Amino acid sequence: MLTNKRILLTGSVDSSISLSHSLALHGASVQLVPMIEIFPVESTSHIHQCVSNLNTFEWIMFTSKYGVSSWFDMLHVHGVQIPHTMKFASVGSKTAEKLTSYGYIADFVCSKHNGKDFAKEFSEFCNHTETRVLFPTGNLTQNMIALTVSPAILITKCIVYQTVPPQYFDASIFDKIRANQFDFIIFTSPSGVTNFVELSNEPTLLHKAQII
């Protein structure tokens, strides 16, 4: 079905390798040009406070695998263990799967991969009762969950990684897109789209291929 289809992947390197292999196995010609890079942040006073007061939270919530890995790396740096009573919530099965690689199983997994549905389902799961939740996440994460979750659920955001434009990239990729050399362009995040438009300075390039 994908034989000879030309696909451009724009996600971060580590998130795109598996997808690239899968697409290639189905016959696609794949090129990876990341439009985002993801880095852990340096420990801040707020992170230190969250780590030090970890036992005051009942849940830790993750919305991406980067939040999971960056959080556990930060815990390792601080030499802190997760309280045995802690519960974990995940947006999506992939994030929950990443959590298992650290030896923990999500107690709640949202059936859909978006903040609004998570807020609704998690509020119902907690019976709208007072619940303290720690939310390790990235610098570009929107406040959809915090704004739409039950007022009884108190969410503390903790920025543990940052998403930034690529430091280096192959600008000739835009010439290839202008020349209609791709059938599909796959974006994995809104920031990837934003960076693509800003780096190309040519929003109409998005009309040169089917966008996924």
PDB file of N, CA and C in Angstrom, residues 33-75:
ATOM      1  N   VAL A  33      13.882  14.474   8.708  1.00  0.00           N
ATOM      2  CA  VAL A  33      14.447  15.802   8.953  1.00  0.00           C
ATOM      3  C   VAL A  33      13.710  16.382  10.167  1.00  0.00           C
ATOM      4  N   PRO A  34      14.247  16.189  11.371  1.00  0.00           N
ATOM      5  CA  PRO A  34      13.555  16.629  12.589  1.00  0.00           C
ATOM      6  C   PRO A  34      13.315  18.137  12.612  1.00  0.00           C
ATOM      7  N   MET A  35      12.102  18.513  12.985  1.00  0.00           N
ATOM      8  CA  MET A  35      11.757  19.919  13.162  1.00  0.00           C
ATOM      9  C   MET A  35      11.670  20.294  14.640  1.00  0.00           C
ATOM     10  N   ILE A  36      11.955  19.312  15.504  1.00  0.00           N
ATOM     11  CA  ILE A  36      12.010  19.586  16.940  1.00  0.00           C
ATOM     12  C   ILE A  36      13.171  18.813  17.554  1.00  0.00           C
ATOM     13  N   GLU A  37      13.678  19.339  18.639  1.00  0.00           N
ATOM     14  CA  GLU A  37      14.647  18.621  19.456  1.00  0.00           C
ATOM     15  C   GLU A  37      14.169  18.699  20.901  1.00  0.00           C
ATOM     16  N   ILE A  38      14.404  17.635  21.661  1.00  0.00           N
ATOM     17  CA  ILE A  38      13.912  17.567  23.035  1.00  0.00           C
ATOM     18  C   ILE A  38      15.077  17.334  23.979  1.00  0.00           C
ATOM     19  N   PHE A  39      15.165  18.186  25.001  1.00  0.00           N
ATOM     20  CA  PHE A  39      16.252  18.113  25.970  1.00  0.00           C
ATOM     21  C   PHE A  39      15.697  18.161  27.393  1.00  0.00           C
ATOM     22  N   PRO A  40      16.329  17.469  28.318  1.00  0.00           N
ATOM     23  CA  PRO A  40      15.943  17.624  29.728  1.00  0.00           C
ATOM     24  C   PRO A  40      16.358  19.010  30.211  1.00  0.00           C
ATOM     25  N   VAL A  41      15.637  19.544  31.165  1.00  0.00           N
ATOM     26  CA  VAL A  41      15.992  20.846  31.720  1.00  0.00           C
ATOM     27  C   VAL A  41      16.939  20.656  32.901  1.00  0.00           C
ATOM     28  N   GLU A  42      17.665  21.704  33.231  1.00  0.00           N
ATOM     29  CA  GLU A  42      18.479  21.684  34.438  1.00  0.00           C
ATOM     30  C   GLU A  42      17.540  21.744  35.647  1.00  0.00           C
ATOM     31  N   SER A  43      17.967  21.148  36.733  1.00  0.00           N
ATOM     32  CA  SER A  43      17.130  21.148  37.930  1.00  0.00           C
ATOM     33  C   SER A  43      16.887  22.581  38.402  1.00  0.00           C
ATOM     34  N   THR A  44      15.629  22.885  38.685  1.00  0.00           N
ATOM     35  CA  THR A  44      15.242  24.215  39.149  1.00  0.00           C
ATOM     36  C   THR A  44      14.756  24.135  40.585  1.00  0.00           C
ATOM     37  N   SER A  45      14.535  25.287  41.193  1.00  0.00           N
ATOM     38  CA  SER A  45      14.025  25.310  42.570  1.00  0.00           C
ATOM     39  C   SER A  45      12.641  24.677  42.638  1.00  0.00           C
ATOM     40  N   HIS A  46      11.846  24.865  41.558  1.00  0.00           N
ATOM     41  CA  HIS A  46      10.503  24.270  41.549  1.00  0.00           C
ATOM     42  C   HIS A  46      10.593  22.747  41.449  1.00  0.00           C
ATOM     43  N   ILE A  47      11.491  22.244  40.608  1.00  0.00           N
ATOM     44  CA  ILE A  47      11.682  20.798  40.507  1.00  0.00           C
ATOM     45  C   ILE A  47      12.127  20.248  41.862  1.00  0.00           C
ATOM     46  N   HIS A  48      13.070  20.925  42.489  1.00  0.00           N
ATOM     47  CA  HIS A  48      13.552  20.488  43.798  1.00  0.00           C
ATOM     48  C   HIS A  48      12.416  20.440  44.807  1.00  0.00           C
ATOM     49  N   GLN A  49      11.550  21.433  44.755  1.00  0.00           N
ATOM     50  CA  GLN A  49      10.406  21.464  45.672  1.00  0.00           C
ATOM     51  C   GLN A  49       9.458  20.302  45.400  1.00  0.00           C
ATOM     52  N   CYS A  50       9.186  20.025  44.131  1.00  0.00           N
ATOM     53  CA  CYS A  50       8.292  18.915  43.770  1.00  0.00           C
ATOM     54  C   CYS A  50       8.866  17.580  44.219  1.00  0.00           C
ATOM     55  N   VAL A  51      10.168  17.407  43.991  1.00  0.00           N
ATOM     56  CA  VAL A  51      10.825  16.158  44.370  1.00  0.00           C
ATOM     57  C   VAL A  51      10.834  15.999  45.892  1.00  0.00           C
ATOM     58  N   SER A  52      11.138  17.079  46.591  1.00  0.00           N
ATOM     59  CA  SER A  52      11.222  17.029  48.050  1.00  0.00           C
ATOM     60  C   SER A  52       9.862  16.761  48.698  1.00  0.00           C
ATOM     61  N   ASN A  53       8.800  17.225  48.039  1.00  0.00           N
ATOM     62  CA  ASN A  53       7.452  17.066  48.587  1.00  0.00           C
ATOM     63  C   ASN A  53       6.654  15.979  47.863  1.00  0.00           C
ATOM     64  N   LEU A  54       7.364  15.021  47.304  1.00  0.00           N
ATOM     65  CA  LEU A  54       6.715  13.989  46.494  1.00  0.00           C
ATOM     66  C   LEU A  54       5.647  13.225  47.269  1.00  0.00           C
ATOM     67  N   ASN A  55       5.872  13.036  48.557  1.00  0.00           N
ATOM     68  CA  ASN A  55       4.912  12.265  49.360  1.00  0.00           C
ATOM     69  C   ASN A  55       3.615  13.017  49.632  1.00  0.00           C
ATOM     70  N   THR A  56       3.527  14.287  49.212  1.00  0.00           N
ATOM     71  CA  THR A  56       2.282  15.038  49.397  1.00  0.00           C
ATOM     72  C   THR A  56       1.324  14.840  48.227  1.00  0.00           C
ATOM     73  N   PHE A  57       1.809  14.164  47.171  1.00  0.00           N
ATOM     74  CA  PHE A  57       0.969  13.913  46.001  1.00  0.00           C
ATOM     75  C   PHE A  57       0.443  12.482  46.028  1.00  0.00           C
ATOM     76  N   GLU A  58      -0.767  12.310  45.499  1.00  0.00           N
ATOM     77  CA  GLU A  58      -1.371  10.982  45.410  1.00  0.00           C
ATOM     78  C   GLU A  58      -1.155  10.352  44.035  1.00  0.00           C
ATOM     79  N   TRP A  59      -1.035  11.207  43.033  1.00  0.00           N
ATOM     80  CA  TRP A  59      -0.881  10.737  41.651  1.00  0.00           C
ATOM     81  C   TRP A  59       0.271  11.471  40.969  1.00  0.00           C
ATOM     82  N   ILE A  60       0.890  10.784  40.014  1.00  0.00           N
ATOM     83  CA  ILE A  60       1.792  11.422  39.053  1.00  0.00           C
ATOM     84  C   ILE A  60       1.198  11.175  37.673  1.00  0.00           C
ATOM     85  N   MET A  61       1.039  12.236  36.907  1.00  0.00           N
ATOM     86  CA  MET A  61       0.372  12.166  35.608  1.00  0.00           C
ATOM     87  C   MET A  61       1.376  12.421  34.485  1.00  0.00           C
ATOM     88  N   PHE A  62       1.316  11.591  33.455  1.00  0.00           N
ATOM     89  CA  PHE A  62       2.189  11.755  32.294  1.00  0.00           C
ATOM     90  C   PHE A  62       1.362  11.843  31.018  1.00  0.00           C
ATOM     91  N   THR A  63       1.773  12.751  30.122  1.00  0.00           N
ATOM     92  CA  THR A  63       1.095  12.865  28.834  1.00  0.00           C
ATOM     93  C   THR A  63       2.014  12.514  27.662  1.00  0.00           C
ATOM     94  N   SER A  64       3.279  12.192  27.947  1.00  0.00           N
ATOM     95  CA  SER A  64       4.204  11.798  26.885  1.00  0.00           C
ATOM     96  C   SER A  64       5.322  10.951  27.463  1.00  0.00           C
ATOM     97  N   LYS A  65       5.958  10.204  26.602  1.00  0.00           N
ATOM     98  CA  LYS A  65       7.075   9.369  27.047  1.00  0.00           C
ATOM     99  C   LYS A  65       8.263  10.218  27.474  1.00  0.00           C
ATOM    100  N   TYR A  66       8.350  11.435  26.925  1.00  0.00           N
ATOM    101  CA  TYR A  66       9.437  12.321  27.323  1.00  0.00           C
ATOM    102  C   TYR A  66       9.260  12.776  28.764  1.00  0.00           C
ATOM    103  N   GLY A  67       8.017  12.997  29.164  1.00  0.00           N
ATOM    104  CA  GLY A  67       7.750  13.342  30.552  1.00  0.00           C
ATOM    105  C   GLY A  67       8.165  12.219  31.478  1.00  0.00           C
ATOM    106  N   VAL A  68       7.880  10.984  31.071  1.00  0.00           N
ATOM    107  CA  VAL A  68       8.239   9.808  31.875  1.00  0.00           C
ATOM    108  C   VAL A  68       9.756   9.711  32.040  1.00  0.00           C
ATOM    109  N   SER A  69      10.476   9.678  30.926  1.00  0.00           N
ATOM    110  CA  SER A  69      11.926   9.480  30.999  1.00  0.00           C
ATOM    111  C   SER A  69      12.622  10.645  31.686  1.00  0.00           C
ATOM    112  N   SER A  70      12.207  11.871  31.393  1.00  0.00           N
ATOM    113  CA  SER A  70      12.851  13.040  32.002  1.00  0.00           C
ATOM    114  C   SER A  70      12.596  13.087  33.503  1.00  0.00           C
ATOM    115  N   TRP A  71      11.395  12.687  33.926  1.00  0.00           N
ATOM    116  CA  TRP A  71      11.068  12.695  35.344  1.00  0.00           C
ATOM    117  C   TRP A  71      11.900  11.675  36.116  1.00  0.00           C
ATOM    118  N   PHE A  72      11.992  10.469  35.598  1.00  0.00           N
ATOM    119  CA  PHE A  72      12.747   9.439  36.308  1.00  0.00           C
ATOM    120  C   PHE A  72      14.244   9.738  36.288  1.00  0.00           C
ATOM    121  N   ASP A  73      14.721  10.371  35.220  1.00  0.00           N
ATOM    122  CA  ASP A  73      16.119  10.806  35.202  1.00  0.00           C
ATOM    123  C   ASP A  73      16.352  11.855  36.290  1.00  0.00           C
ATOM    124  N   MET A  74      15.384  12.746  36.458  1.00  0.00           N
ATOM    125  CA  MET A  74      15.506  13.787  37.473  1.00  0.00           C
ATOM    126  C   MET A  74      15.486  13.179  38.877  1.00  0.00           C
ATOM    127  N   LEU A  75      14.650  12.188  39.083  1.00  0.00           N
ATOM    128  CA  LEU A  75      14.601  11.518  40.383  1.00  0.00           C
ATOM    129  C   LEU A  75      15.942  10.860  40.697  1.00  0.00           C
TER     130      LEU A  75
END
